[in-house]
Amino acid sequence: MAERGQLPPPAKRLCCRPGYGPGCRPGQRAGGGGGPGGGALCAGPSSAAAAAFSSSSSAAAALGLLPLGKTQSPESLLDIAARRVAEKWPFQRVEERFERIPEPVQRRIVYWSFPRSEREICMYSSFNTGADDPAAAAAAVSVSSSAVSAAGGAGTAPGGAAEAAADESRLPFRRGIALLDGGCVDNVLQVGFHLSGTVTEPAMQSEPETVCNVAISFDRCKITSVTCSCGNKDIFYCAHVVALSLYRIRKPDQVKLHLPISETLFQMNRDQLQKFVQYLITVHHTEVLPTAQKLADEILSQNSEINQVHGAPDPTAGASIDDENCWHLDEEQVQEQVKIFLSQGGYHGSGKQLNLLFAKVREMLKMRDSNGARMLTLITEQFMADPRLALWRQQGTAMTDKYRQLWDELGALWMCIVLNPHCKLEQKASWLKQLKKWNSVDVCPWEDGNHGNELPNLTNALPQGANANQDSSNRPHRTVFTRAIEACDLHWQDSHLQHIISSDLYTNYCYHDDTENSLFDSHGWPLWHEHVPTACARVDALRSHGYPREALRLAIAIVNTLRRQQQKQLEMFRAQKKELLHKGVTSITNLEGWVGHPLDPIGTLFSSLMEACRVDDESFHGFSDFMENMGQCKSLEYQHLPAHKFLEEGESYLTLAVEVALIGLGQQRIMPDGLYAQEKVCRNEEQLISKLQEIELDDTLVKIFRKQAVFLLEAGPYSGLGEVIHRESVPMHTFAKYLFTSLLPHDAELAYKTALRAMRLLVLESTAPSGDMSRPHHIASVVPNRYPRWFTLSHIESQQCELASTMLTAAKGDVRRLETVLESIQKNIHSSSHIFKLAQDAFKIATLMDSLPDITLLKVSLELGLQVMRMTLSTLNWRRREMVRWLVTCATEVGVYALDSIMQNWFTLFTPTEATSIVATTVMSNSTIVRLHLDCHQQEKLAGSARTLALQCAMKDPQNCALSALTLCEKDHIAFETAYQIVLDAATTGMSYSQLFTIARYMEHRGYPMRAYKLATLAMTHLNLSYNQDTHPAINDVLWACALSHSLGKNELAAIIPLVVKSVKCATVLSDILRRCTLTTPGMVGLHGRRNSGKLMSLDKAPLRQLLDATIGAYINTTHSRLTHISPRHYSEFIEFLSKARETFLMAHDGHIQFTQFIDNLKQIYKGKKKLMMLVRERFG
C-alpha cells in the first residue's frame, strides 16, 4: 500500500445529537453516505440491549473459540454475540436496529471489530508464493519500490519491504514483527474504529532514529485504510503498519480503547465543547487554525452547504450500511508497479515479480478476499495498455515466451474468478462486460499465442452449454479471455454437481443405467460428464476460492469418470479392432489435448489430489494457524492417506493423482498449430513428468503403471501408444522414457514393449497412414486442411533419441533386446546426427573403463555408425570427417574383421577421398596395428586390403586420391607401379597442373626424379600464365620443374623449355628462369650424385636462345599492355620495369641495339604521354 504521510480522508457518514433536525428521532443517525469512518451516537443505558443480541447467539455455537485475553473461563454471551456482530454487521445497521445501545455493548463490538488473524496482515504486507504453501511465504520478497522511483515516481527512499534481493528478515511482515518484539510500538490508542500509534525505527549505520505516526481504520475485522508518515510507496503495508496491527492483535488488553469520538462529544455541554475546541486549536494551531476558521465561518453562515446536512463526520465511527467491506488496496500503486514491470520487458526479474503478483491474487482468492478480483482487474488493464502489443501486432512478430506465459496465467485467473461458486449474478455480469470489452480490442493476445485458431466452442460442450455465448464463438480468433467469457455461462445449480461437491456420502447403489453419460458407475459412485478441461476448471475454481474439500470431491468424480471412459473405450476398440487394423488408418479422438491445454486440466487434477496427500485433515478443512507454519520450509513427503469413500480398495489420493497423470500423458491428441502452442505441449508434458518423478514408486503405484501401460498399448485410437495412430498426433517419446525407466525394474518386458511402440515418428514417414475421414461412433475425426508445421520437430527428435539411448543403456548385455532396439532405431529415427549420437552413446557404454567391452553393444554401435555413413554419403554434413574418424575407431574396437569389412565395402560408406585419406591411412598406422595385436600375416592381409582400396579410389577419383594411393602402395612394387600408371593415364584428361606438380614433387622426394620430370612436363601442358600473373601460385612449381630438368641434363632442359615458352607469358618469370639456367652447367648433379664436367650453355644456341627470344618478346608485349591503361601514379614503377627489361635485352649479343630501337618506338608511339616519355628519356636517353 502507499502509506503517505497525510491525514485520513474525511469521513462520509454523519453523526448528530438526538432530536437534531426534523428527520431524526432519538437514538438515530442522520445521513447514510458510504465510506469508511463515520460516527456513533451516544445513547442512554438500556437493560434490554444485551437481550437484543440474542438473535446472534447462534453464531456462538459455530465458533467455539476462546477469547484472545488471558482468561480460560467460558466466554460471556455478550462477547460471543458482539464478536459475531462485529464480523458481519456495519455499525450503522446496529445503531439503526436498536434504539439504545449500552456503552459496554458498544465497547465489545468495537473491541471485536479489529482483525484477529495475522494471516491477512501477512498477506497484505509481503509477497507469497501462494496460499497453498504458507511455509514459503517467508521466503518471498515484496515488490521493489525503487522501481517506482526509477520510473518517475515520488522518488522516496525504498522501504525495507521493497528490496528485491532481500532475505526473509527484510520482508515487511518480518520487519514489523521485529519492531514489535523490540518494543518500538508506543502510544497505541483505539478510538472507535480507528487505531493510531507511533513506531520507532532504530538508528542504522547511515540513518538516524525516526518515529513514524501510523493510523489504521477498520471495519468488520478488515483494515479499510492505512496511513504512515514513513513516506514509503509500495503495493503492500509497510513494516510500521504491520507492527501496530500485530500489537493490537497480540496485546489487545494493553490498548487503550475509547468509543468513537462523536460519542464522547455528545456527552459534553456547550462550555466543555468550547473548551475542547479551543484547546485542540491551541495544541495544533499551526496545522488546524486555517481550517478551524474556515469551518467556523461556514457554520455561522445560515445558507452554507455545511448547514444543509444533518450531523457531522466522525472518522472513528463504524461503517455505514452502504460501505463495501474489503481490505484496503492501493489501486494506484498496483497499476504503477505493474506498468513499471511491463516496461522492463522481462529484465531485472520483472517477470518473476509479475508472477508473484499473480500468486498474490490466488492467495486473496483462496482467502475469499474480494480484492483478488479487484487486483486482477487492475493488472489486466495495465497488460492491455502495454504499448508493445500494438507494436508486435503491427510488425507481425510474436511476443516473448515468458510474456506469453504471463498472459496465460492472466486468462486462467479470470477463469477462476468467473467460476466462483458463490459470486453474485450482478458481479458476474460486471466481469463479463469487462472481459468482452478487453476481448474486443484488436491487440488482445490470441489463445494459441500465434495467429489464433478456429476451434469450436468446446468449453460449452457440456450439459449446461446450450446457451453458449455467441459473441465470442463468432469471433475469428480465440483470445486469452474467450474461455473466461464462455465460463460466464456456466453455473453451479446442477443438483447432481451440488451433491457431488457437498457430500462424501452421495451414492446410488441401485443405479443400473450403464449408458455413456450415466450419473453413477457400477459401484454406485457419482460420475461427472462434462468437457474435461471445463470440469477441471471447476476444480481449479473451487481450490482457488478456498474450497479444497469440495474441489477434491469433484476431482475424484472426474477421475472416476475418466477411468470408466477408459474401460469403455478399450471395450469399444476391441470390438472394432480387426476392421481398423485391416484398414491401417486411425483417428484423433480428441481435438484438444489435455496436456498443453490452456486450462491445464490434468495439472489441476494432479495438483488437487497431491495436495490432499500432503495436507493434514485439519488444515484441509480450513486454514491452519499461519504463524505456526511461517519459516518452516520442509521437504514434502507424499503419503497414501486413508482411502476416500469413492476409491477402490488399496487406492489413495496419491494413486489417483498418478493414474490421472498417466491417463493425460498417454492420450492421443493432435499436434496444435503455432510455435507457442507446440512448445507449451512439450513444456507441460515435461513439467508433469518432473512432478511424477518426485514420487517414490511402491508396489501400489507400480500396479497403476502396469495397468495404464497395458491400456495404452491396447486402446487403439484412444491412446498415443495405440497400434495405429494418426500421423499428426503428438509423439510419446518423453512420456515413454519415463514409463520405461519406471517399469524396467518391475516388468522389463512391458517396459520395452511400451518404449519400442513409442519410438515411431510418423510425421517424417512418407508412407505413414492417413487420417480416417469417416466418423465412427464415439470418435471425432480431424481433417487437417494442410500439412502441419512442426516447429518443435528438432526437440521431438532429440527426445526420440533420448528414449532410444535409454533403451540401449538398459539393454547392455542382452543380445535379444539390443537387436530389437537396434531395429527400432534403424526404422524410426530419420536424423543422421541423432543416429550418430546414439552410436557414440552405445560405444561409450560398451567400452566403460570398469568392465570388459560389451561386444554385442559394440556391434550395435558399429551398425548405427555404418547407417550414418550411408545416410550422409551423398549429402553435405559438416561433421562428416568426425563421423568417418569415429567409425574407424569403433571398427578397430570391434576387431580386424570389422576394419576389413568396411574397406571391402568402402564405396557404400565413404567417398574415395575419405577412404584413402582417413580410413586406409588410419588402418595402416602403427597405433592401429599395436591396438589390434596383429601378427605379420594379419598385418599384411590388412595392408593388402588397404592397398586394394587405395587403387580402387585412385581409379574412381585420381585427382583427389592418386597421391594417397601412391603413399599407401609404397612398400608394394606392383601396387606402386599400378598407382603410378593410374596417374599417368589420368594426367592427360582428368588432373590439373597443381595436382600433377604435387605428385611430381612427391616422386622427387621419394627418389624418382625421372618420374617426377615426366609428371612435371605433363603438368606444364595444363598451365597457362599470362603476362600480368607475376604472383601466380604455380610460379614456384614452374621454377622447380625447370630446376629439376636443368639438374637432369641438357636434353631434359631442352625438352622442357619449349613447354615453358608455350605456357608462360609472364616476362619476369621467364627472365628468372633464364638467369637460373645460365648460372650453372646442366646435369652438374647427376642421378647418382656424380658431378659432371661441362661448359655453360650458350644464349646464342638452342635451347636458351629460344627462351631468351621468348623473354624479350614477353617484355615487349607486357610493356605495350601496361602502357594502354597506365596512370601517373604507376610511372615510377613502369620505369623500374623497363630497367629490368634492359637487363634481359643486354643478355643477347645485339641486345643494346634492340633495346635502343624498342625505346625509340615507345617515344614515337606514346608521344602523347609527355610526362612519362620525359621520364623514359631521362633514364634511357
mmCIF file with all atom_site columns, N, CA and C in Angstrom, residues 16 30 42 52 56 92 114-115 171 214 303 313 392 412 504 560 627 720 769 986 988 1054 1118:
data_model
loop_
_atom_site.group_PDB
_atom_site.id
_atom_site.type_symbol
_atom_site.label_atom_id
_atom_site.label_alt_id
_atom_site.label_comp_id
_atom_site.label_asym_id
_atom_site.label_entity_id
_atom_site.label_seq_id
_atom_site.pdbx_PDB_ins_code
_atom_site.Cartn_x
_atom_site.Cartn_y
_atom_site.Cartn_z
_atom_site.occupancy
_atom_site.B_iso_or_equiv
_atom_site.pdbx_formal_charge
_atom_site.auth_seq_id
_atom_site.auth_comp_id
_atom_site.auth_asym_id
_atom_site.auth_atom_id
_atom_site.pdbx_PDB_model_num
ATOM 1  N N  . CYS A 1 16   ? -25.144 12.873  14.525  1.00 0.00 ? 16   CYS A N  1
ATOM 2  C CA . CYS A 1 16   ? -25.838 14.044  15.083  1.00 0.00 ? 16   CYS A CA 1
ATOM 3  C C  . CYS A 1 16   ? -26.415 13.717  16.456  1.00 0.00 ? 16   CYS A C  1
ATOM 4  N N  . ALA A 1 30   ? -28.391 10.843  11.447  1.00 0.00 ? 30   ALA A N  1
ATOM 5  C CA . ALA A 1 30   ? -28.795 11.457  10.190  1.00 0.00 ? 30   ALA A CA 1
ATOM 6  C C  . ALA A 1 30   ? -27.772 11.112  9.151   1.00 0.00 ? 30   ALA A C  1
ATOM 7  N N  . CYS A 1 42   ? -24.207 8.667   20.870  1.00 0.00 ? 42   CYS A N  1
ATOM 8  C CA . CYS A 1 42   ? -24.220 8.348   22.298  1.00 0.00 ? 42   CYS A CA 1
ATOM 9  C C  . CYS A 1 42   ? -25.651 8.163   22.755  1.00 0.00 ? 42   CYS A C  1
ATOM 10 N N  . ALA A 1 52   ? -31.043 -7.892  23.092  1.00 0.00 ? 52   ALA A N  1
ATOM 11 C CA . ALA A 1 52   ? -31.230 -7.636  21.661  1.00 0.00 ? 52   ALA A CA 1
ATOM 12 C C  . ALA A 1 52   ? -30.256 -8.416  20.819  1.00 0.00 ? 52   ALA A C  1
ATOM 13 N N  . SER A 1 56   ? -28.178 -13.179 17.620  1.00 0.00 ? 56   SER A N  1
ATOM 14 C CA . SER A 1 56   ? -26.892 -13.572 17.041  1.00 0.00 ? 56   SER A CA 1
ATOM 15 C C  . SER A 1 56   ? -26.237 -14.700 17.813  1.00 0.00 ? 56   SER A C  1
ATOM 16 N N  . GLN A 1 92   ? -23.518 1.067   11.507  1.00 0.00 ? 92   GLN A N  1
ATOM 17 C CA . GLN A 1 92   ? -24.725 1.871   11.312  1.00 0.00 ? 92   GLN A CA 1
ATOM 18 C C  . GLN A 1 92   ? -25.984 1.009   11.415  1.00 0.00 ? 92   GLN A C  1
ATOM 19 N N  . PHE A 1 114  ? -11.701 -5.294  15.253  1.00 0.00 ? 114  PHE A N  1
ATOM 20 C CA . PHE A 1 114  ? -10.359 -5.290  14.664  1.00 0.00 ? 114  PHE A CA 1
ATOM 21 C C  . PHE A 1 114  ? -10.014 -6.705  14.182  1.00 0.00 ? 114  PHE A C  1
ATOM 22 N N  . PRO A 1 115  ? -9.252  -6.827  13.077  1.00 0.00 ? 115  PRO A N  1
ATOM 23 C CA . PRO A 1 115  ? -8.879  -8.168  12.588  1.00 0.00 ? 115  PRO A CA 1
ATOM 24 C C  . PRO A 1 115  ? -8.218  -8.984  13.693  1.00 0.00 ? 115  PRO A C  1
ATOM 25 N N  . LEU A 1 171  ? 11.534  -8.828  4.814   1.00 0.00 ? 171  LEU A N  1
ATOM 26 C CA . LEU A 1 171  ? 10.129  -8.734  4.446   1.00 0.00 ? 171  LEU A CA 1
ATOM 27 C C  . LEU A 1 171  ? 9.420   -7.761  5.386   1.00 0.00 ? 171  LEU A C  1
ATOM 28 N N  . VAL A 1 214  ? 1.430   6.247   12.718  1.00 0.00 ? 214  VAL A N  1
ATOM 29 C CA . VAL A 1 214  ? 0.634   5.289   11.963  1.00 0.00 ? 214  VAL A CA 1
ATOM 30 C C  . VAL A 1 214  ? -0.819  5.417   12.379  1.00 0.00 ? 214  VAL A C  1
ATOM 31 N N  . ASN A 1 303  ? -26.792 29.973  5.095   1.00 0.00 ? 303  ASN A N  1
ATOM 32 C CA . ASN A 1 303  ? -27.018 29.323  3.794   1.00 0.00 ? 303  ASN A CA 1
ATOM 33 C C  . ASN A 1 303  ? -25.845 28.444  3.330   1.00 0.00 ? 303  ASN A C  1
ATOM 34 N N  . PRO A 1 313  ? -19.266 14.584  10.282  1.00 0.00 ? 313  PRO A N  1
ATOM 35 C CA . PRO A 1 313  ? -18.482 13.354  10.060  1.00 0.00 ? 313  PRO A CA 1
ATOM 36 C C  . PRO A 1 313  ? -17.646 12.987  11.282  1.00 0.00 ? 313  PRO A C  1
ATOM 37 N N  . TRP A 1 392  ? 3.956   -5.278  -31.687 1.00 0.00 ? 392  TRP A N  1
ATOM 38 C CA . TRP A 1 392  ? 4.130   -6.658  -32.135 1.00 0.00 ? 392  TRP A CA 1
ATOM 39 C C  . TRP A 1 392  ? 3.104   -7.028  -33.198 1.00 0.00 ? 392  TRP A C  1
ATOM 40 N N  . ALA A 1 412  ? -6.158  -17.711 -17.100 1.00 0.00 ? 412  ALA A N  1
ATOM 41 C CA . ALA A 1 412  ? -6.551  -18.769 -16.170 1.00 0.00 ? 412  ALA A CA 1
ATOM 42 C C  . ALA A 1 412  ? -7.141  -18.187 -14.890 1.00 0.00 ? 412  ALA A C  1
ATOM 43 N N  . ASP A 1 504  ? -19.675 -36.545 1.033   1.00 0.00 ? 504  ASP A N  1
ATOM 44 C CA . ASP A 1 504  ? -18.879 -37.745 0.823   1.00 0.00 ? 504  ASP A CA 1
ATOM 45 C C  . ASP A 1 504  ? -19.741 -39.000 0.793   1.00 0.00 ? 504  ASP A C  1
ATOM 46 N N  . ASN A 1 560  ? -12.745 -40.735 -11.671 1.00 0.00 ? 560  ASN A N  1
ATOM 47 C CA . ASN A 1 560  ? -13.512 -41.977 -11.803 1.00 0.00 ? 560  ASN A CA 1
ATOM 48 C C  . ASN A 1 560  ? -14.241 -42.038 -13.138 1.00 0.00 ? 560  ASN A C  1
ATOM 49 N N  . MET A 1 627  ? 0.983   -18.543 11.691  1.00 0.00 ? 627  MET A N  1
ATOM 50 C CA . MET A 1 627  ? 2.302   -18.315 12.284  1.00 0.00 ? 627  MET A CA 1
ATOM 51 C C  . MET A 1 627  ? 3.014   -19.611 12.635  1.00 0.00 ? 627  MET A C  1
ATOM 52 N N  . GLY A 1 720  ? -2.062  -42.638 -27.342 1.00 0.00 ? 720  GLY A N  1
ATOM 53 C CA . GLY A 1 720  ? -0.924  -42.242 -28.156 1.00 0.00 ? 720  GLY A CA 1
ATOM 54 C C  . GLY A 1 720  ? 0.050   -43.378 -28.391 1.00 0.00 ? 720  GLY A C  1
ATOM 55 N N  . PRO A 1 769  ? 0.208   -43.809 -42.447 1.00 0.00 ? 769  PRO A N  1
ATOM 56 C CA . PRO A 1 769  ? -1.215  -43.891 -42.789 1.00 0.00 ? 769  PRO A CA 1
ATOM 57 C C  . PRO A 1 769  ? -1.888  -42.536 -42.665 1.00 0.00 ? 769  PRO A C  1
ATOM 58 N N  . ALA A 1 986  ? 45.562  -40.652 -66.079 1.00 0.00 ? 986  ALA A N  1
ATOM 59 C CA . ALA A 1 986  ? 44.621  -39.570 -65.763 1.00 0.00 ? 986  ALA A CA 1
ATOM 60 C C  . ALA A 1 986  ? 45.212  -38.197 -66.038 1.00 0.00 ? 986  ALA A C  1
ATOM 61 N N  . THR A 1 988  ? 46.497  -36.735 -68.633 1.00 0.00 ? 988  THR A N  1
ATOM 62 C CA . THR A 1 988  ? 46.170  -36.029 -69.875 1.00 0.00 ? 988  THR A CA 1
ATOM 63 C C  . THR A 1 988  ? 44.753  -35.490 -69.894 1.00 0.00 ? 988  THR A C  1
ATOM 64 N N  . ALA A 1 1054 ? 66.343  -29.061 -72.565 1.00 0.00 ? 1054 ALA A N  1
ATOM 65 C CA . ALA A 1 1054 ? 65.938  -28.694 -73.928 1.00 0.00 ? 1054 ALA A CA 1
ATOM 66 C C  . ALA A 1 1054 ? 64.501  -29.125 -74.199 1.00 0.00 ? 1054 ALA A C  1
ATOM 67 N N  . THR A 1 1118 ? 54.380  -7.079  -72.795 1.00 0.00 ? 1118 THR A N  1
ATOM 68 C CA . THR A 1 1118 ? 53.906  -6.604  -71.488 1.00 0.00 ? 1118 THR A CA 1
ATOM 69 C C  . THR A 1 1118 ? 53.989  -5.092  -71.410 1.00 0.00 ? 1118 THR A C  1
#
